[in-house]
Amino acid sequence: MNTYYKAAIRNQKELMPGIWKMELEAPEIAHSARPGQFIQMYPPDERNLLARPISLAAIHGESVEVVYRVVGKGTEQFPRLRDNDTVQLMGPLGDGFTLPEAGERSVIIGGGLGIPPLLELSKRIPGEAEVFLGYADAPFMDGDFRGHGRKVHVASQTGNGGFRGTVLELVETIAPLADRVYACGPRQMLQAVAEWAERQGIPVQVSMEERMACGIGACLGCAVKIQKPGEKDWQYLRVCRDGPVFSGREVVWNG
Amino acid sequence: MDDRMETVVAGVALKNPVITASGTFGAGREYGELIDLDRLGAVTVKGVSCEPWKGNPAPRIAETQSGMLNSIGLQNPGVEHFIEYDLPFLRQHDTKIIVNICGHTLAQYCAVAERLADCDVDMLELNISCPNVEEGGLAFGTDPHVVERVVRAVRHYVGQPLAVKLSPEVADIKEIARAAVSGGADVLSLINTLRGMKIDIHRRRPVLASKTGGYSGPGIMPVALRMVYEVCRAVDVPVIGMGGIATFEDALEFIMAGAAAVAVGTANFHNPYATVEIIEGIRGYMEENNIASLDRIRGIID
């Protein structure tokens, strides 16, 4: 059930330079949210008209956690918010991940700011799941995945934290057995993961990102090219409403 | 029911003068999960064409200071889908239905108008001002002779009151307005977006995949208000004023400039309750100032 209201902020802290985590007292969102869904966060300065879509990193009983990167005039306002300050929210939005069937083995692949949206999924997967995380340099949040007992593999461009290279190169090196793949990260990474999963014949769910306006499916701003099985042609679907999670094999990656 | 806010536009009785602007509100389904659509004077549906249109590549949205750019390209599933799927949904609600129609060619505009002529729709809004399609749209809306010809041709097929939505990108808005009225427009709605651009200096390329898009939001309101004021004085048909309206004060400015009704667009993205808050705000202003009917303040600016 989508709601629009102001939530109090708790425990905001900088995880890495420019990457922040905050907890939001948002019982209405927490009660109904599923892993892979997102919220719209409105910058306090009203000159920024559009909300910032941010995935839920964790869903607790009465609150949710988000992790975001400061990238511009909107997101740079959020770190200034202190405990008990409020922020305007809308959510939970979009369609989340579909959890695996009992007994299925999952592989979770995240890159950069695509990692936080996979955390709650990892917690809720009932069976075996192996986690592969890719970073530009120093890792973050890898401990959160280990914290609920997952085996975590880390790759980075600099070799910081273990393997030097892309997260997919690490996946290919370890060659985990999987019945399902879940991925979130930069588009290029998602495409590579989707193609790898396709070669292995494993169904893959990818969480996509696009610039949004309304966040609820009315404005058609956040278009992604999707070709459904059995359909002759692709169509533009809405990341905010039809996604953000899509089947990797239905995304038209090139063009 | 308090009828002080009732507003009749070309014979269509709206319970209040607040309408949603085309393209910002879909067909009401999504916003209907947050607000009560029965509260609205009317819903203007996103542009409908004969056949489904795919729309433009992403990114389609860019934020600017106090505004935004869009280049959706009138993506829509076509008039048959609208009639089958959206119209019955909207009809469950106690609000008027205005359908924005678009086409690449004059024949396509006529065909969609003709298809809707017998449908349970309260008004059509002819979109000859969209900046995001290569054919039709703005190409039909900037020359007064073309405007008059297009409106006259489409008028022939229309079964409801016809609004014509005007572009601000013209030398003289009054001249275009007169041309639309002389072609048979019952209502004018203005303004559509202005063409704008935003460049990402880090990637050194435009933010929008189509490079340019339609600029909307509070930043355009003074331009919109001036044009509504001018048009209201130049023609005798009712005007639906729009362009950056975000608050009830904004809406009242348009009404005092002469608008019969107002449409709220981009503000919905910032605040999904904007329309309802504007309706409440106008009601509060009328009560405080003892205004029995909006006609008492409509067009009071000389």
Coordinates of C-alpha atoms in Angstrom, one line a residue:
Chain A
M1 CA 0.0 0.0 0.0
N2 CA 1.6 3.2 -1.2
T3 CA 1.7 6.0 1.4
Y4 CA 3.0 9.6 1.3
Y5 CA 4.1 11.1 4.6
K6 CA 7.0 12.6 6.6
A7 CA 9.2 10.2 8.5
A8 CA 11.7 10.9 11.2
I9 CA 15.4 10.1 10.6
R10 CA 17.6 8.1 12.9
N11 CA 21.2 7.0 12.9
Q12 CA 22.4 8.7 9.8
K13 CA 26.1 7.9 9.1
E14 CA 28.6 8.0 6.3
L15 CA 29.6 4.4 5.4
M16 CA 32.2 5.6 2.9
P17 CA 33.1 9.0 1.5
G18 CA 29.9 10.1 -0.2
I19 CA 27.9 7.0 0.7
W20 CA 25.4 7.4 3.5
K21 CA 23.0 5.2 5.4
M22 CA 20.0 6.4 7.3
E23 CA 17.1 4.8 9.2
L24 CA 13.6 6.1 8.6
E25 CA 10.8 5.7 11.2
A26 CA 8.2 4.6 8.7
P27 CA 6.0 1.9 10.1
E28 CA 3.5 2.1 7.2
I29 CA 6.3 1.4 4.8
A30 CA 8.0 -1.2 6.9
H31 CA 4.8 -3.2 7.4
S32 CA 4.1 -3.7 3.8
A33 CA 7.5 -3.4 2.0
R34 CA 9.2 -6.3 0.2
P35 CA 12.8 -6.8 -0.8
G36 CA 13.6 -5.0 -4.0
Q37 CA 11.0 -2.2 -3.5
F38 CA 12.0 1.4 -3.3
I39 CA 10.8 4.7 -1.8
Q40 CA 10.7 8.3 -3.2
M41 CA 12.7 10.7 -0.9
Y42 CA 11.9 14.3 -1.5
P43 CA 14.8 16.8 -1.0
P44 CA 14.0 19.4 1.6
D45 CA 14.7 22.3 -0.7
E46 CA 11.5 22.7 -2.7
R47 CA 13.5 24.0 -5.7
N48 CA 14.2 20.4 -6.3
L49 CA 10.8 19.3 -7.5
L50 CA 11.5 15.7 -8.0
A51 CA 11.9 13.0 -5.4
R52 CA 14.9 10.7 -5.5
P53 CA 14.1 7.0 -5.9
I54 CA 16.1 5.0 -3.4
S55 CA 15.9 1.3 -2.8
L56 CA 15.2 -0.2 0.6
A57 CA 18.3 -1.8 2.1
A58 CA 16.7 -3.2 5.2
I59 CA 13.1 -3.5 6.4
H60 CA 12.7 -3.7 10.2
G61 CA 9.5 -3.9 12.2
E62 CA 8.7 -0.2 12.4
S63 CA 11.5 1.4 10.2
V64 CA 13.4 1.0 7.0
E65 CA 17.0 1.7 6.1
V66 CA 18.3 3.3 2.9
V67 CA 21.8 3.7 1.6
Y68 CA 22.4 6.5 -1.0
R69 CA 25.3 8.2 -2.7
V70 CA 25.6 12.0 -2.8
V71 CA 25.6 12.7 -6.6
G72 CA 24.0 16.1 -7.0
K73 CA 21.9 19.0 -5.7
G74 CA 19.1 16.7 -4.5
T75 CA 21.1 14.0 -2.7
E76 CA 23.6 16.5 -1.1
Q77 CA 20.7 17.8 1.1
F78 CA 20.1 14.5 2.8
P79 CA 23.4 14.2 4.8
R80 CA 22.5 17.5 6.5
L81 CA 19.5 16.0 8.1
R82 CA 19.9 15.1 11.8
D83 CA 18.2 12.6 14.2
N84 CA 14.5 13.5 14.6
D85 CA 14.5 15.7 11.5
T86 CA 11.9 14.6 9.0
V87 CA 11.9 13.9 5.4
Q88 CA 9.0 13.6 3.0
L89 CA 8.6 10.0 1.6
M90 CA 6.4 8.0 -0.7
G91 CA 6.3 4.3 -0.8
P92 CA 6.9 1.4 -0.8
L93 CA 7.0 1.5 -4.6
G94 CA 7.5 -0.9 -7.4
D95 CA 7.5 -4.6 -7.6
G96 CA 10.3 -6.4 -5.6
F97 CA 12.2 -9.6 -6.1
T98 CA 10.5 -13.0 -6.3
L99 CA 12.0 -15.2 -3.7
P100 CA 13.3 -18.7 -4.7
E101 CA 11.3 -21.9 -4.2
A102 CA 12.3 -24.0 -1.2
G103 CA 15.5 -26.0 -1.9
E104 CA 16.7 -23.7 -4.7
R105 CA 20.2 -22.3 -4.6
S106 CA 20.6 -18.6 -5.2
V107 CA 23.4 -16.4 -6.3
I108 CA 23.3 -12.7 -5.4
I109 CA 25.4 -10.3 -7.5
G110 CA 25.7 -6.7 -6.6
G111 CA 27.9 -3.8 -7.8
G112 CA 28.5 -0.5 -6.0
L113 CA 25.3 1.2 -5.0
G114 CA 23.5 -1.8 -6.4
I115 CA 24.6 -3.7 -3.3
P116 CA 22.3 -2.2 -0.6
P117 CA 19.0 -3.2 -2.5
L118 CA 20.1 -6.9 -2.2
L119 CA 20.6 -7.0 1.5
E120 CA 17.0 -7.6 2.6
L121 CA 16.6 -10.1 -0.2
S122 CA 19.7 -12.0 1.1
K123 CA 18.2 -12.1 4.6
R124 CA 14.9 -13.4 3.4
I125 CA 16.0 -16.1 1.1
P126 CA 15.2 -19.2 3.0
G127 CA 17.7 -21.6 1.4
E128 CA 21.3 -21.5 0.3
A129 CA 22.6 -18.2 -1.2
E130 CA 26.1 -17.2 -2.2
V131 CA 26.8 -13.5 -2.4
F132 CA 29.2 -11.7 -4.9
L133 CA 29.9 -8.0 -4.3
G134 CA 31.8 -5.7 -6.7
Y135 CA 33.3 -2.4 -5.8
A136 CA 35.4 0.3 -7.4
D137 CA 37.8 0.2 -4.4
A138 CA 37.1 -0.3 -0.7
P139 CA 34.2 -2.7 0.2
F140 CA 31.2 -1.6 2.3
M141 CA 28.2 -3.5 3.7
D142 CA 29.9 -6.8 2.9
G143 CA 29.8 -7.5 6.7
D144 CA 26.0 -7.0 6.7
F145 CA 25.7 -10.0 4.3
R146 CA 28.1 -12.1 6.4
G147 CA 26.1 -11.0 9.5
H148 CA 23.2 -13.3 8.6
G149 CA 25.4 -16.2 7.7
R150 CA 26.0 -15.7 3.9
K151 CA 29.2 -16.7 2.2
V152 CA 30.4 -13.5 0.7
H153 CA 33.0 -13.0 -2.1
V154 CA 34.4 -9.5 -2.8
A155 CA 35.9 -8.1 -6.0
S156 CA 37.2 -4.7 -6.6
Q157 CA 38.9 -2.8 -9.4
T158 CA 41.9 -2.2 -7.2
G159 CA 42.0 -5.6 -5.5
N160 CA 41.0 -4.0 -2.2
G161 CA 39.2 -6.6 -0.2
G162 CA 40.4 -9.6 -2.2
F163 CA 39.8 -10.4 -5.9
R164 CA 41.0 -7.8 -8.4
G165 CA 38.6 -7.5 -11.3
T166 CA 34.9 -7.2 -12.0
V167 CA 32.3 -9.0 -9.9
L168 CA 31.4 -11.2 -12.9
E169 CA 35.0 -12.3 -13.4
L170 CA 34.9 -13.4 -9.8
V171 CA 31.6 -15.2 -10.4
E172 CA 33.1 -17.0 -13.4
T173 CA 36.2 -17.9 -11.4
I174 CA 34.3 -19.5 -8.6
A175 CA 31.5 -20.8 -10.8
P176 CA 28.9 -21.3 -8.1
L177 CA 26.0 -23.7 -8.6
A178 CA 22.7 -21.8 -8.9
D179 CA 19.1 -22.2 -9.7
R180 CA 18.4 -18.5 -9.4
V181 CA 20.4 -15.3 -9.9
Y182 CA 19.6 -11.9 -8.4
A183 CA 21.5 -8.8 -9.5
C184 CA 21.6 -5.1 -9.0
G185 CA 24.2 -2.6 -10.1
P186 CA 25.3 -0.5 -13.1
R187 CA 23.5 -1.3 -16.4
Q188 CA 26.7 -2.7 -18.0
M189 CA 27.2 -5.1 -15.1
L190 CA 23.6 -6.2 -15.2
Q191 CA 23.9 -6.9 -18.9
A192 CA 27.0 -9.0 -18.4
V193 CA 25.3 -10.9 -15.5
A194 CA 22.2 -11.5 -17.6
E195 CA 24.2 -12.8 -20.5
W196 CA 26.2 -15.1 -18.2
A197 CA 23.1 -16.4 -16.6
E198 CA 21.5 -17.0 -20.0
R199 CA 24.5 -19.0 -21.1
Q200 CA 24.1 -21.1 -17.9
G201 CA 20.4 -21.4 -18.4
I202 CA 19.7 -19.9 -15.0
P203 CA 16.8 -17.4 -14.6
V204 CA 18.0 -14.0 -13.5
Q205 CA 16.2 -11.1 -11.8
V206 CA 17.8 -7.7 -12.3
S207 CA 16.9 -4.5 -10.5
M208 CA 17.0 -1.6 -12.9
E209 CA 17.4 2.2 -12.4
E210 CA 16.2 5.1 -14.5
R211 CA 15.5 8.8 -14.0
M212 CA 11.9 9.2 -12.6
A213 CA 9.4 11.9 -12.1
C214 CA 6.2 10.6 -10.5
G215 CA 7.5 7.3 -9.2
I216 CA 4.1 5.6 -9.3
G217 CA 3.6 4.8 -13.0
A218 CA 1.6 7.8 -14.2
C219 CA 4.2 9.9 -16.1
L220 CA 6.0 7.2 -18.1
G221 CA 9.3 8.9 -17.4
C222 CA 11.4 5.9 -16.4
A223 CA 11.2 3.8 -19.5
V224 CA 13.1 0.5 -20.0
K225 CA 12.9 -1.6 -23.2
I226 CA 11.3 -5.0 -22.4
Q227 CA 10.4 -7.8 -24.7
K228 CA 8.1 -10.3 -23.1
P229 CA 8.2 -14.0 -24.2
G230 CA 5.8 -14.6 -27.1
E231 CA 5.6 -11.0 -28.0
K232 CA 6.7 -9.9 -31.5
D233 CA 8.2 -6.6 -30.5
W234 CA 9.7 -4.8 -27.5
Q235 CA 7.8 -2.1 -25.6
Y236 CA 8.8 0.6 -23.0
L237 CA 7.8 -0.5 -19.5
R238 CA 8.0 1.6 -16.4
V239 CA 10.9 1.0 -14.0
C240 CA 8.9 2.4 -11.1
R241 CA 5.7 0.4 -11.6
D242 CA 6.5 -2.6 -13.8
G243 CA 9.9 -3.0 -12.2
P244 CA 12.4 -2.1 -10.8
V245 CA 13.0 -5.9 -10.9
F246 CA 12.7 -7.4 -14.4
S247 CA 13.6 -10.8 -15.8
G248 CA 17.1 -10.4 -17.3
R249 CA 16.2 -12.2 -20.4
E250 CA 13.3 -9.9 -21.1
V251 CA 15.4 -6.7 -21.0
V252 CA 16.5 -5.5 -24.5
W253 CA 20.0 -4.6 -23.5
N254 CA 21.4 -3.3 -26.8
G255 CA 19.7 -0.3 -28.3
Chain B
M1 CA -22.5 19.6 -1.6
D2 CA -21.0 23.0 -1.7
D3 CA -21.5 24.4 -5.2
R4 CA -19.8 27.7 -4.8
M5 CA -16.8 26.3 -6.7
E6 CA -18.9 24.9 -9.6
T7 CA -17.5 25.9 -12.9
V8 CA -19.2 25.4 -16.2
V9 CA -16.8 25.1 -19.1
A10 CA -18.4 24.9 -22.6
G11 CA -21.5 23.4 -21.1
V12 CA -19.5 20.9 -19.0
A13 CA -20.3 21.4 -15.3
L14 CA -17.2 20.8 -13.2
K15 CA -17.7 20.6 -9.4
N16 CA -14.7 22.8 -9.0
P17 CA -12.2 24.4 -11.4
V18 CA -9.3 22.1 -10.7
I19 CA -8.3 19.7 -13.5
T20 CA -5.2 17.5 -13.9
A21 CA -2.9 18.4 -16.8
S22 CA -2.5 15.9 -19.6
G23 CA 0.5 13.6 -19.4
T24 CA 1.1 14.1 -15.7
F25 CA -1.7 11.9 -14.3
G26 CA -2.0 8.9 -16.7
A27 CA -5.7 8.0 -16.7
G28 CA -5.9 8.6 -12.9
R29 CA -5.4 5.0 -11.9
E30 CA -2.0 5.5 -10.1
Y31 CA -2.9 8.7 -8.4
G32 CA -6.3 7.3 -7.5
E33 CA -4.4 5.0 -5.0
L34 CA -3.4 8.1 -3.1
I35 CA -6.2 10.7 -3.6
D36 CA -9.9 10.5 -4.1
L37 CA -10.5 11.2 -7.8
D38 CA -14.1 12.2 -7.0
R39 CA -12.7 15.4 -5.5
L40 CA -11.4 16.6 -8.9
G41 CA -13.2 18.9 -11.3
A42 CA -11.9 16.8 -14.2
V43 CA -9.2 14.4 -15.1
T44 CA -7.4 15.1 -18.4
V45 CA -6.1 11.9 -19.7
K46 CA -2.6 11.5 -21.2
G47 CA -2.5 11.9 -24.9
V48 CA -4.3 9.2 -26.9
S49 CA -3.5 8.3 -30.5
C50 CA -5.2 5.9 -32.9
E51 CA -2.5 3.3 -32.7
P52 CA -0.1 2.5 -29.8
W53 CA 2.9 4.8 -29.7
K54 CA 6.2 3.5 -28.2
G55 CA 7.5 6.9 -27.1
N56 CA 11.1 8.2 -26.9
P57 CA 14.3 6.6 -25.5
A58 CA 15.4 7.1 -21.9
P59 CA 16.5 9.2 -20.1
R60 CA 13.2 11.0 -20.6
I61 CA 13.3 13.2 -17.4
A62 CA 15.7 15.9 -16.2
E63 CA 15.3 18.1 -13.2
T64 CA 16.1 21.8 -13.4
Q65 CA 15.9 24.4 -10.8
S66 CA 12.2 24.9 -10.0
G67 CA 11.2 22.8 -12.9
M68 CA 11.8 19.8 -15.0
L69 CA 12.2 18.6 -18.6
N70 CA 10.4 15.7 -20.1
S71 CA 10.6 13.9 -23.4
I72 CA 8.2 11.1 -23.2
G73 CA 7.1 11.3 -26.8
L74 CA 3.4 10.7 -26.1
Q75 CA 3.9 7.0 -25.4
N76 CA 0.4 5.5 -25.1
P77 CA -1.3 2.2 -25.8
G78 CA -3.8 3.6 -28.3
V79 CA -7.4 4.6 -28.4
E80 CA -8.9 1.1 -28.3
H81 CA -7.0 0.3 -25.1
F82 CA -8.2 3.6 -23.6
I83 CA -11.8 2.9 -24.4
E84 CA -11.6 -0.7 -23.1
Y85 CA -9.5 -0.2 -20.1
D86 CA -9.2 3.4 -18.9
L87 CA -12.5 4.9 -19.7
P88 CA -14.6 2.4 -17.6
F89 CA -12.2 2.9 -14.7
L90 CA -12.6 6.7 -14.8
R91 CA -16.3 6.4 -15.2
Q92 CA -16.6 4.8 -11.8
H93 CA -15.6 8.1 -10.4
D94 CA -17.7 11.2 -10.0
T95 CA -15.4 13.5 -12.1
K96 CA -15.5 14.8 -15.7
I97 CA -13.3 13.2 -18.3
I98 CA -11.2 15.2 -20.8
V99 CA -9.3 13.2 -23.3
N100 CA -6.2 14.7 -24.8
I101 CA -5.8 13.5 -28.4
C102 CA -2.7 13.4 -30.6
G103 CA -1.6 12.2 -34.0
H104 CA 1.3 12.4 -36.5
T105 CA -1.0 13.4 -39.3
L106 CA -4.2 15.3 -39.6
A107 CA -5.9 12.1 -40.6
Q108 CA -4.8 10.5 -37.4
Y109 CA -6.2 13.3 -35.3
C110 CA -9.5 13.1 -37.1
A111 CA -9.6 9.3 -36.7
V112 CA -9.1 9.3 -32.9
A113 CA -11.6 12.1 -32.5
E114 CA -14.1 10.2 -34.6
R115 CA -13.5 7.0 -32.6
L116 CA -14.2 8.9 -29.3
A117 CA -17.2 10.8 -30.7
D118 CA -19.8 8.3 -29.4
C119 CA -17.9 7.5 -26.2
D120 CA -18.8 8.6 -22.7
V121 CA -16.2 11.4 -22.6
D122 CA -17.0 14.9 -21.5
M123 CA -14.5 16.9 -23.6
L124 CA -11.6 16.4 -26.0
E125 CA -8.4 18.4 -25.8
L126 CA -6.6 18.6 -29.1
N127 CA -2.8 18.5 -28.6
I128 CA -1.2 20.6 -31.3
S129 CA 1.6 21.7 -29.0
C130 CA 3.7 18.7 -27.9
P131 CA 7.3 19.5 -28.4
N132 CA 8.5 15.9 -28.2
V133 CA 7.2 14.4 -31.4
E134 CA 8.6 14.9 -34.8
E135 CA 5.4 14.9 -36.7
G136 CA 2.1 16.4 -35.6
G137 CA 2.3 18.1 -32.2
L138 CA 4.0 21.4 -32.2
A139 CA 4.4 21.3 -36.0
F140 CA 0.6 21.9 -36.2
G141 CA 0.4 24.5 -33.5
T142 CA 2.7 27.4 -34.4
D143 CA 1.2 28.8 -37.6
P144 CA -2.2 30.4 -37.3
H145 CA -3.4 29.3 -40.7
V146 CA -2.4 25.7 -40.0
V147 CA -4.0 25.9 -36.5
E148 CA -7.3 27.1 -38.0
R149 CA -7.2 24.4 -40.7
V150 CA -6.4 21.6 -38.3
V151 CA -9.0 22.6 -35.7
R152 CA -11.7 23.0 -38.4
A153 CA -10.9 19.5 -39.9
V154 CA -10.9 17.7 -36.5
R155 CA -13.9 19.7 -35.3
H156 CA -16.0 17.9 -38.0
Y157 CA -15.4 14.6 -36.3
V158 CA -15.7 15.6 -32.7
G159 CA -18.8 14.6 -30.7
Q160 CA -18.0 16.6 -27.5
P161 CA -16.9 20.1 -26.7
L162 CA -13.4 20.6 -28.1
A163 CA -10.5 22.2 -26.3
V164 CA -7.4 23.1 -28.2
K165 CA -4.1 23.1 -26.2
L166 CA -1.8 25.8 -27.3
S167 CA 2.0 26.1 -27.3
P168 CA 3.7 29.1 -25.8
E169 CA 6.3 28.9 -28.5
V170 CA 4.7 31.4 -30.9
A171 CA 5.3 35.0 -31.7
D172 CA 1.7 36.1 -30.7
I173 CA -0.4 33.8 -28.6
K174 CA -3.5 35.9 -29.2
E175 CA -3.3 35.3 -32.9
I176 CA -3.0 31.5 -32.5
A177 CA -5.9 31.6 -30.0
R178 CA -8.1 33.5 -32.4
A179 CA -7.2 31.1 -35.2
A180 CA -8.2 28.1 -33.0
V181 CA -11.5 29.7 -32.1
S182 CA -12.2 30.6 -35.7
G183 CA -11.5 26.9 -36.6
G184 CA -14.2 25.8 -34.0
A185 CA -12.5 25.5 -30.6
D186 CA -15.0 25.6 -27.8
V187 CA -12.3 26.0 -25.1
L188 CA -8.6 26.9 -25.2
S189 CA -6.1 25.3 -22.8
L190 CA -2.7 26.8 -22.3
I191 CA 0.2 26.6 -22.0
N192 CA 1.9 23.4 -23.1
T193 CA 5.6 23.1 -22.1
L194 CA 8.5 25.3 -23.5
R195 CA 11.3 23.5 -25.2
G196 CA 14.3 23.3 -22.9
M197 CA 17.7 21.5 -22.5
K198 CA 20.0 20.3 -19.7
I199 CA 23.6 19.2 -20.1
D200 CA 25.5 16.9 -17.8
I201 CA 28.9 18.6 -17.6
H202 CA 30.6 15.5 -16.2
R203 CA 29.5 13.2 -19.0
R204 CA 29.5 16.2 -21.4
R205 CA 26.2 15.3 -23.0
P206 CA 22.6 16.2 -22.7
V207 CA 20.7 14.6 -19.9
L208 CA 17.8 13.7 -22.1
A209 CA 18.3 11.0 -24.8
S210 CA 16.3 13.3 -27.2
K211 CA 18.6 16.2 -26.2
T212 CA 15.7 18.6 -25.7
G213 CA 12.4 18.3 -24.0
G214 CA 9.4 20.2 -22.6
Y215 CA 10.1 22.5 -19.7
S216 CA 7.4 22.6 -17.0
G217 CA 7.0 23.5 -13.3
P218 CA 6.9 26.7 -11.2
G219 CA 9.6 28.3 -13.4
I220 CA 7.2 28.8 -16.3
M221 CA 4.2 30.1 -14.4
P222 CA 4.8 33.9 -15.0
V223 CA 4.9 33.2 -18.8
A224 CA 1.8 31.0 -18.6
L225 CA -0.1 33.6 -16.5
R226 CA 0.7 36.4 -18.9
M227 CA -0.4 34.3 -21.9
V228 CA -3.7 33.2 -20.2
Y229 CA -4.3 36.9 -19.4
E230 CA -3.8 38.0 -23.0
V231 CA -5.8 35.2 -24.5
C232 CA -8.7 35.7 -22.1
R233 CA -9.0 39.3 -23.4
A234 CA -8.6 38.3 -27.0
V235 CA -11.3 35.6 -27.4
D236 CA -14.7 34.8 -26.0
V237 CA -14.3 31.1 -25.3
P238 CA -13.4 29.8 -21.8
V239 CA -9.8 29.2 -21.1
I240 CA -8.2 26.4 -19.0
G241 CA -5.1 28.0 -17.5
M242 CA -2.0 25.9 -16.8
G243 CA 1.7 26.1 -16.4
G244 CA 3.5 25.7 -13.1
I245 CA 0.5 25.8 -10.8
A246 CA 1.5 24.3 -7.5
T247 CA -0.6 26.1 -4.9
F248 CA -4.1 27.5 -4.5
E249 CA -2.6 31.0 -4.7
D250 CA -1.2 30.1 -8.1
A251 CA -4.6 28.8 -9.2
L252 CA -6.3 32.0 -8.0
E253 CA -3.9 34.1 -10.0
F254 CA -5.0 32.3 -13.2
I255 CA -8.6 32.7 -12.3
M256 CA -8.2 36.4 -11.6
A257 CA -6.4 36.6 -15.0
G258 CA -9.5 35.3 -16.6
A259 CA -9.2 31.5 -16.6
A260 CA -12.4 29.5 -16.3
A261 CA -10.6 26.6 -14.8
V262 CA -7.0 25.6 -14.1
A263 CA -4.9 22.4 -14.7
V264 CA -2.3 21.1 -12.3
G265 CA 0.6 19.0 -13.8
T266 CA 4.1 18.9 -12.6
A267 CA 3.1 19.7 -9.1
N268 CA 1.5 16.2 -8.8
F269 CA 5.1 14.8 -9.0
H270 CA 6.2 16.9 -6.1
N271 CA 3.1 16.4 -4.1
P272 CA 0.5 13.8 -5.1
Y273 CA -2.1 15.7 -3.0
A274 CA -1.5 19.0 -4.9
T275 CA -4.8 19.0 -6.7
V276 CA -6.8 18.3 -3.5
E277 CA -4.9 20.9 -1.5
I278 CA -5.5 23.5 -4.2
I279 CA -9.2 22.8 -4.1
E280 CA -9.2 23.1 -0.3
G281 CA -7.2 26.3 -0.5
I282 CA -9.5 27.9 -3.0
R283 CA -12.5 27.0 -0.9
G284 CA -10.8 28.5 2.2
Y285 CA -10.0 31.7 0.3
M286 CA -13.6 32.0 -0.8
E287 CA -14.9 31.5 2.7
E288 CA -12.5 33.9 4.3
N289 CA -13.2 36.6 1.7
N290 CA -16.9 35.9 1.5
I291 CA -16.9 35.1 -2.2
A292 CA -20.1 33.4 -3.2
S293 CA -19.0 32.4 -6.7
L294 CA -15.8 32.3 -8.5
D295 CA -17.4 34.6 -11.1
R296 CA -16.9 37.3 -8.6
I297 CA -13.2 37.2 -9.0
R298 CA -12.7 35.6 -12.4
G299 CA -11.1 38.0 -14.8
I300 CA -11.1 40.9 -12.4
I301 CA -7.7 42.0 -13.6
D302 CA -8.1 44.8 -16.2

